[in-house]
Amino acid sequence: MTANANVGTLRETGGIADETTTGIAGGLTISQLVYDGGASRAEVNGATAEALAARAERVAQGNALALEAARAWIDTWQFDARLRLLRSRTDEMNRLIAQIERMASNGMIDRGALESARHQVIDIALEQTRLEADLNEARVRYARFFNRPLGQPARPSDLASSPEVRTAAKSWQQSPQLHRAAAELIVAQTGVERATAAFRPRARFQAGVTSPMEQEESTDLSVGLVLEYTFGDGGRRRSELDSARARHAAAEAQLADAQRALKAEIDASLDQLDAIERSMPLVARQITLSASEAKTARSQIATGQTNLRQLIEAEIENYRAQDRHIAMQAERQILLLTICDLSLCAYRHADPKLCPSIRYGRGNAAPTRAPS
């Protein structure tokens, strides 16, 4: 519905006498679109798809941010735990070497073996610098996401069990990344529909009333069907249609590629999770065996049944196993979160039990409200 009004003076010349009319003229037109080749429907569908794509992008960005925050916390915990383990075991081996030095001074142990043992302990101590750098970097990321420094980090609780994550991974096609790519494909499809509609006629029902400026003249009424069609535009419509079809083909390829990439990433993450979960019991067994071996070697060093190199190697093997076990725990948690982020578990339509909030362990200096 449109209305117009003209206020002013109308001067007519060229006749027997010039005539000037002053007044107000107005008009009212009511128009109803009957047919436009699907352009209006395409506009509505395209706008809806853009809104869905924006919503999916928001969810994906939120999930990515939450995953990075969780990584910062997990990394802070693991590097702190590994650094404390290294310092503890290094101090313990240094005390052992000090005892062995006294034995070497009495001629009970060859000094060549003692120097070799010192070299092995120094190699372990050199890792401290790298772990300290990794811990400082993780602390910076933690402070960025949680807006406060971290004291003694507690081990974060598992956010979802392995069976829950594996169940959620089966719904990977409900991922927000794929929702976004699918919505963008719909946007491209509506672009093709709009460009195609430009080649079709438009029809609308129209009724209007127009009042004259001169009181002596009558009011005009009009009712009818208006048809419009463009016969030529210099190739503009054809160019726009070709461009829209190219964008649609690109969006189709992007969706297919996103599906393949996401499926491959989830499968790879599940394979890594399987490998870690199979390896963790073996590493735990290795810790027990190496600790027993080191204890036995320590008791036999004085009798000569075990040499110094064997003792130090047993201690280092035990340290390596414990360090590996901590790193595997952290990697397992990150994999569980990554699979959740990639699959239905990370989407807002998922079962809330599969997408719990980040839980803070007792004694951890963290905000009282956990991010979802």
Coordinates of C-alpha atoms in Angstrom, one line a residue:
M1 CA 0.0 0.0 0.0
T2 CA 1.5 3.3 -1.1
A3 CA 0.2 6.9 -0.9
N4 CA 1.4 10.2 -2.4
A5 CA 0.5 13.8 -2.2
N6 CA 1.4 16.8 -4.4
V7 CA 1.1 20.3 -2.9
G8 CA 1.8 23.3 -5.1
T9 CA 1.0 25.1 -8.3
L10 CA 0.3 23.7 -11.7
R11 CA 0.7 26.2 -14.6
E12 CA -0.5 25.2 -18.1
T13 CA 0.7 27.2 -21.1
G14 CA 0.3 27.1 -24.8
G15 CA -3.4 27.4 -25.0
I16 CA -5.6 30.3 -25.6
A17 CA -4.7 31.6 -22.2
D18 CA -2.3 30.5 -19.5
E19 CA -4.0 28.7 -16.6
T20 CA -2.6 28.3 -13.1
T21 CA -4.1 26.0 -10.6
T22 CA -3.0 25.8 -6.9
G23 CA -4.1 23.0 -4.7
I24 CA -3.4 19.5 -3.3
A25 CA -3.5 16.2 -5.3
G26 CA -3.2 12.8 -3.8
G27 CA -3.3 9.2 -4.6
L28 CA -3.5 5.8 -2.9
T29 CA -2.4 2.5 -4.5
I30 CA -2.9 -1.0 -3.3
S31 CA -0.8 -3.7 -4.9
Q32 CA -0.7 -7.5 -4.3
L33 CA 2.0 -9.6 -5.9
V34 CA 0.6 -12.5 -7.8
Y35 CA 3.6 -14.1 -9.4
D36 CA 7.3 -13.3 -9.6
G37 CA 8.9 -16.5 -10.7
G38 CA 9.8 -17.6 -7.1
A39 CA 12.0 -14.6 -6.3
S40 CA 10.1 -13.7 -3.1
R41 CA 10.2 -17.3 -1.8
A42 CA 13.9 -17.5 -2.6
E43 CA 14.5 -14.2 -0.7
V44 CA 12.7 -15.6 2.4
N45 CA 14.5 -18.9 2.2
G46 CA 17.8 -17.3 1.7
A47 CA 17.4 -15.0 4.7
T48 CA 16.3 -17.9 6.9
A49 CA 19.3 -19.9 5.8
E50 CA 21.7 -17.0 6.5
A51 CA 20.2 -16.8 10.0
L52 CA 20.8 -20.5 10.5
A53 CA 24.3 -20.3 9.2
A54 CA 25.0 -17.4 11.6
R55 CA 23.6 -19.4 14.5
A56 CA 25.7 -22.5 13.7
E57 CA 28.8 -20.3 13.3
R58 CA 28.1 -18.8 16.8
V59 CA 27.8 -22.3 18.3
A60 CA 30.9 -23.5 16.5
Q61 CA 32.9 -20.5 17.7
G62 CA 31.6 -21.0 21.2
N63 CA 32.6 -24.7 21.2
A64 CA 36.1 -23.8 19.8
L65 CA 36.6 -21.2 22.6
A66 CA 35.4 -23.7 25.3
L67 CA 37.8 -26.3 23.9
E68 CA 40.7 -23.9 24.0
A69 CA 39.9 -23.0 27.6
A70 CA 39.8 -26.7 28.5
R71 CA 43.1 -27.3 26.7
A72 CA 44.7 -24.4 28.7
W73 CA 43.5 -25.9 32.0
I74 CA 44.5 -29.5 31.1
D75 CA 47.9 -28.4 29.8
T76 CA 48.5 -26.3 32.9
W77 CA 47.8 -29.4 35.1
Q78 CA 49.9 -31.8 33.1
F79 CA 53.0 -29.6 32.7
D80 CA 52.8 -28.7 36.4
A81 CA 52.5 -32.4 37.4
R82 CA 55.3 -33.5 35.1
L83 CA 57.6 -30.7 36.3
R84 CA 57.0 -31.6 39.9
L85 CA 57.7 -35.2 39.1
L86 CA 60.9 -34.3 37.3
R87 CA 62.1 -32.2 40.2
S88 CA 61.3 -34.9 42.7
R89 CA 63.0 -37.7 40.8
T90 CA 66.0 -35.5 40.0
D91 CA 66.5 -34.7 43.6
E92 CA 66.1 -38.3 44.5
M93 CA 68.7 -39.4 41.9
N94 CA 71.1 -36.6 43.0
R95 CA 70.9 -38.0 46.6
L96 CA 71.5 -41.4 45.2
I97 CA 74.6 -40.2 43.3
A98 CA 75.8 -38.5 46.4
Q99 CA 75.7 -41.8 48.3
I100 CA 77.4 -43.6 45.4
E101 CA 80.2 -40.9 45.4
R102 CA 81.0 -41.9 49.0
M103 CA 81.1 -45.5 47.9
A104 CA 83.4 -44.6 44.9
S105 CA 85.7 -42.7 47.2
N106 CA 86.2 -45.9 49.2
G107 CA 86.9 -47.8 46.0
M108 CA 83.7 -49.8 46.1
I109 CA 82.5 -48.5 42.7
D110 CA 84.3 -47.5 39.6
R111 CA 84.4 -43.7 39.0
G112 CA 83.8 -44.2 35.3
A113 CA 80.4 -45.7 36.1
L114 CA 79.8 -42.7 38.4
E115 CA 80.5 -40.2 35.7
S116 CA 78.2 -42.1 33.2
A117 CA 75.4 -42.0 35.8
R118 CA 75.9 -38.2 36.3
H119 CA 75.6 -37.7 32.6
Q120 CA 72.3 -39.6 32.5
V121 CA 70.9 -37.5 35.4
I122 CA 71.9 -34.3 33.6
D123 CA 70.1 -35.4 30.5
I124 CA 66.9 -35.7 32.6
A125 CA 67.5 -32.4 34.3
L126 CA 67.8 -30.6 30.9
E127 CA 64.1 -31.3 30.3
Q128 CA 63.2 -29.0 33.1
T129 CA 63.7 -25.9 31.0
R130 CA 61.3 -27.1 28.3
L131 CA 58.7 -28.1 30.8
E132 CA 58.9 -24.8 32.6
A133 CA 58.5 -22.9 29.3
D134 CA 55.5 -25.1 28.5
L135 CA 54.0 -24.5 31.9
N136 CA 54.4 -20.7 31.7
E137 CA 52.7 -20.7 28.3
A138 CA 49.8 -22.8 29.6
R139 CA 49.4 -20.5 32.6
V140 CA 49.2 -17.5 30.3
R141 CA 46.5 -19.2 28.3
Y142 CA 44.6 -20.1 31.5
A143 CA 44.7 -16.6 32.8
R144 CA 43.4 -15.4 29.4
F145 CA 40.4 -17.7 29.4
F146 CA 39.6 -17.7 33.2
N147 CA 40.6 -14.1 33.9
R148 CA 42.7 -15.0 36.9
P149 CA 46.1 -16.6 37.7
L150 CA 46.2 -20.2 38.7
G151 CA 47.8 -21.5 41.8
Q152 CA 48.2 -25.2 42.3
P153 CA 46.2 -26.7 39.4
A154 CA 44.0 -29.6 40.2
R155 CA 43.4 -32.4 37.7
P156 CA 40.2 -31.6 35.8
S157 CA 37.5 -34.2 36.0
D158 CA 36.5 -36.1 32.9
L159 CA 33.7 -34.2 31.3
A160 CA 32.3 -37.2 29.5
S161 CA 33.0 -40.9 29.7
S162 CA 34.5 -42.8 26.7
P163 CA 31.3 -44.7 25.9
E164 CA 29.3 -41.4 25.9
V165 CA 31.7 -39.8 23.6
R166 CA 31.7 -42.8 21.2
T167 CA 27.9 -42.7 21.1
A168 CA 28.0 -38.9 20.4
A169 CA 30.5 -39.4 17.6
K170 CA 28.0 -41.5 15.7
S171 CA 25.9 -38.3 15.3
W172 CA 28.8 -36.3 13.6
Q173 CA 26.5 -35.1 10.8
Q174 CA 24.7 -33.0 13.4
S175 CA 27.9 -31.0 13.9
P176 CA 27.5 -27.2 13.9
Q177 CA 30.3 -27.0 11.3
L178 CA 28.1 -29.1 8.9
H179 CA 25.0 -27.2 9.9
R180 CA 26.7 -24.0 8.8
A181 CA 28.0 -25.5 5.5
A182 CA 24.5 -26.9 4.7
A183 CA 22.9 -23.5 5.5
E184 CA 25.5 -21.8 3.2
L185 CA 24.6 -24.3 0.5
I186 CA 20.9 -23.3 0.8
V187 CA 21.9 -19.6 0.6
A188 CA 23.7 -20.4 -2.6
Q189 CA 20.7 -22.4 -4.0
T190 CA 18.3 -19.5 -3.3
G191 CA 20.7 -17.2 -5.2
V192 CA 20.3 -19.4 -8.2
E193 CA 16.5 -19.3 -7.8
R194 CA 16.5 -15.5 -7.6
A195 CA 18.7 -15.3 -10.7
T196 CA 16.4 -17.7 -12.6
A197 CA 13.3 -15.8 -11.5
A198 CA 14.7 -12.7 -13.3
F199 CA 14.0 -14.4 -16.6
R200 CA 10.3 -14.9 -15.8
P201 CA 7.5 -12.3 -15.9
R202 CA 6.1 -10.6 -12.9
A203 CA 2.3 -10.1 -12.2
R204 CA 0.6 -8.1 -9.6
F205 CA -3.0 -7.1 -8.9
Q206 CA -3.3 -3.3 -8.5
A207 CA -6.0 -0.9 -7.5
G208 CA -5.6 2.8 -7.0
V209 CA -7.4 6.1 -6.6
T210 CA -6.1 9.5 -7.6
S211 CA -7.7 12.9 -6.6
P212 CA -7.2 15.8 -9.0
M213 CA -5.8 19.2 -8.2
E214 CA -8.8 21.0 -9.7
Q215 CA -12.0 20.6 -7.9
E216 CA -13.9 20.5 -11.2
E217 CA -12.2 17.4 -12.3
S218 CA -13.3 13.9 -11.3
T219 CA -11.4 11.4 -9.1
D220 CA -9.7 8.6 -11.1
L221 CA -10.1 5.0 -10.1
S222 CA -8.1 2.1 -11.5
V223 CA -8.2 -1.7 -11.0
G224 CA -6.4 -4.3 -13.0
L225 CA -3.6 -6.9 -13.4
V226 CA -0.2 -5.5 -14.1
L227 CA 2.3 -7.6 -16.1
E228 CA 6.0 -6.9 -16.4
Y229 CA 8.7 -8.7 -18.4
T230 CA 12.2 -7.7 -19.3
F231 CA 13.1 -8.6 -22.9
G232 CA 16.7 -7.5 -22.9
D233 CA 19.2 -6.1 -20.4
G234 CA 22.5 -6.4 -22.1
G235 CA 23.3 -9.8 -20.6
R236 CA 23.1 -8.8 -16.9
R237 CA 20.7 -11.5 -16.0
R238 CA 22.7 -14.2 -17.7
S239 CA 25.8 -13.0 -16.0
E240 CA 24.2 -13.1 -12.6
L241 CA 22.7 -16.6 -13.2
D242 CA 26.2 -17.9 -14.2
S243 CA 27.7 -16.4 -11.1
A244 CA 25.0 -17.8 -8.8
R245 CA 25.5 -21.3 -10.3
A246 CA 29.2 -21.1 -9.7
R247 CA 28.7 -20.1 -6.1
H248 CA 26.2 -23.0 -5.7
A249 CA 28.7 -25.5 -7.1
A250 CA 31.4 -24.1 -4.8
A251 CA 29.1 -24.4 -1.7
E252 CA 28.2 -28.0 -2.7
A253 CA 31.9 -28.9 -2.9
Q254 CA 32.6 -27.2 0.4
L255 CA 29.9 -29.1 2.1
A256 CA 31.1 -32.4 0.7
D257 CA 34.7 -31.6 1.7
A258 CA 33.6 -30.5 5.2
Q259 CA 31.8 -33.9 5.6
R260 CA 34.8 -35.9 4.5
A261 CA 37.2 -33.8 6.6
L262 CA 35.1 -34.0 9.7
K263 CA 34.5 -37.7 9.4
A264 CA 38.2 -38.3 8.9
E265 CA 39.1 -36.1 11.9
I266 CA 36.6 -37.9 14.2
D267 CA 37.8 -41.3 13.0
A268 CA 41.4 -40.3 13.6
S269 CA 40.6 -39.0 17.0
L270 CA 38.7 -42.2 17.9
D271 CA 41.7 -44.3 16.7
Q272 CA 44.1 -42.2 18.9
L273 CA 41.7 -42.6 21.8
D274 CA 41.6 -46.4 21.4
A275 CA 45.4 -46.5 21.3
I276 CA 45.8 -44.4 24.4
E277 CA 43.2 -46.4 26.3
R278 CA 44.9 -49.6 25.4
S279 CA 48.3 -48.2 26.3
M280 CA 47.5 -46.7 29.7
P281 CA 47.2 -50.0 31.5
L282 CA 50.5 -51.1 30.0
V283 CA 52.2 -47.9 31.1
A284 CA 50.7 -48.3 34.6
R285 CA 52.1 -51.9 34.6
Q286 CA 55.5 -50.5 33.4
I287 CA 55.5 -48.1 36.3
T288 CA 55.0 -50.9 38.8
L289 CA 57.7 -53.1 37.3
S290 CA 60.3 -50.4 36.9
A291 CA 59.7 -49.2 40.5
S292 CA 60.2 -52.8 41.7
E293 CA 63.3 -53.1 39.5
A294 CA 64.8 -49.9 40.9
K295 CA 64.1 -51.0 44.4
T296 CA 65.8 -54.3 43.8
A297 CA 68.8 -52.6 42.1
R298 CA 69.1 -50.2 45.0
S299 CA 69.3 -53.0 47.6
Q300 CA 71.9 -54.9 45.5
I301 CA 74.2 -52.1 44.6
A302 CA 76.3 -52.5 47.7
T303 CA 76.8 -56.3 47.1
G304 CA 77.8 -55.8 43.5
Q305 CA 74.9 -57.8 42.1
T306 CA 73.7 -54.7 40.3
N307 CA 76.0 -52.0 38.8
L308 CA 75.4 -48.3 39.0
R309 CA 74.4 -48.0 35.3
Q310 CA 71.6 -50.5 35.8
L311 CA 70.4 -48.7 38.9
I312 CA 70.2 -45.3 37.2
E313 CA 68.6 -46.8 34.1
A314 CA 65.9 -48.4 36.3
E315 CA 65.3 -45.1 38.0
I316 CA 65.1 -43.2 34.7
E317 CA 62.8 -45.8 33.2
N318 CA 60.5 -45.5 36.2
Y319 CA 60.5 -41.7 35.8
R320 CA 59.8 -41.9 32.0
A321 CA 56.9 -44.2 32.6
Q322 CA 55.3 -41.9 35.2
D323 CA 55.9 -38.9 33.0
R324 CA 54.3 -40.7 30.0
H325 CA 51.3 -41.7 32.1
I326 CA 50.6 -38.1 33.1
A327 CA 50.9 -37.0 29.4
M328 CA 48.6 -39.8 28.3
Q329 CA 45.9 -38.8 30.8
A330 CA 46.0 -35.2 29.5
E331 CA 45.9 -36.3 25.9
R332 CA 43.0 -38.6 26.6
Q333 CA 41.0 -35.8 28.1
I334 CA 41.8 -33.5 25.2
L335 CA 40.7 -36.2 22.7
L336 CA 37.4 -36.7 24.5
L337 CA 36.7 -32.9 24.4
T338 CA 37.8 -32.7 20.7
I339 CA 35.4 -35.5 19.7
C340 CA 32.7 -33.8 21.6
D341 CA 33.5 -30.5 19.9
L342 CA 33.3 -32.1 16.5
S343 CA 30.2 -34.2 17.0
L344 CA 26.6 -33.9 18.2
C345 CA 27.9 -33.6 21.8
A346 CA 29.0 -30.1 21.1
Y347 CA 25.8 -28.9 19.5
R348 CA 23.0 -27.3 21.4
H349 CA 20.5 -30.0 20.4
A350 CA 22.6 -32.7 22.1
D351 CA 21.8 -34.6 25.2
P352 CA 22.9 -32.2 28.0
K353 CA 24.4 -35.2 29.9
L354 CA 26.8 -35.6 27.1
C355 CA 27.8 -31.9 27.2
P356 CA 28.4 -31.1 30.9
S357 CA 30.0 -27.8 32.1
I358 CA 33.6 -27.8 32.9
R359 CA 34.0 -29.0 36.5
Y360 CA 36.6 -27.6 38.8
G361 CA 38.4 -29.9 41.2
R362 CA 38.6 -29.2 44.8
G363 CA 41.3 -26.8 45.8
N364 CA 41.7 -25.4 42.3
A365 CA 41.9 -21.6 42.1
A366 CA 39.2 -21.1 39.5
P367 CA 36.1 -19.0 39.0
T368 CA 33.0 -20.2 40.9
R369 CA 31.0 -20.3 37.7
A370 CA 32.3 -22.7 35.1
P371 CA 31.9 -22.0 31.4
S372 CA 29.7 -24.4 29.4

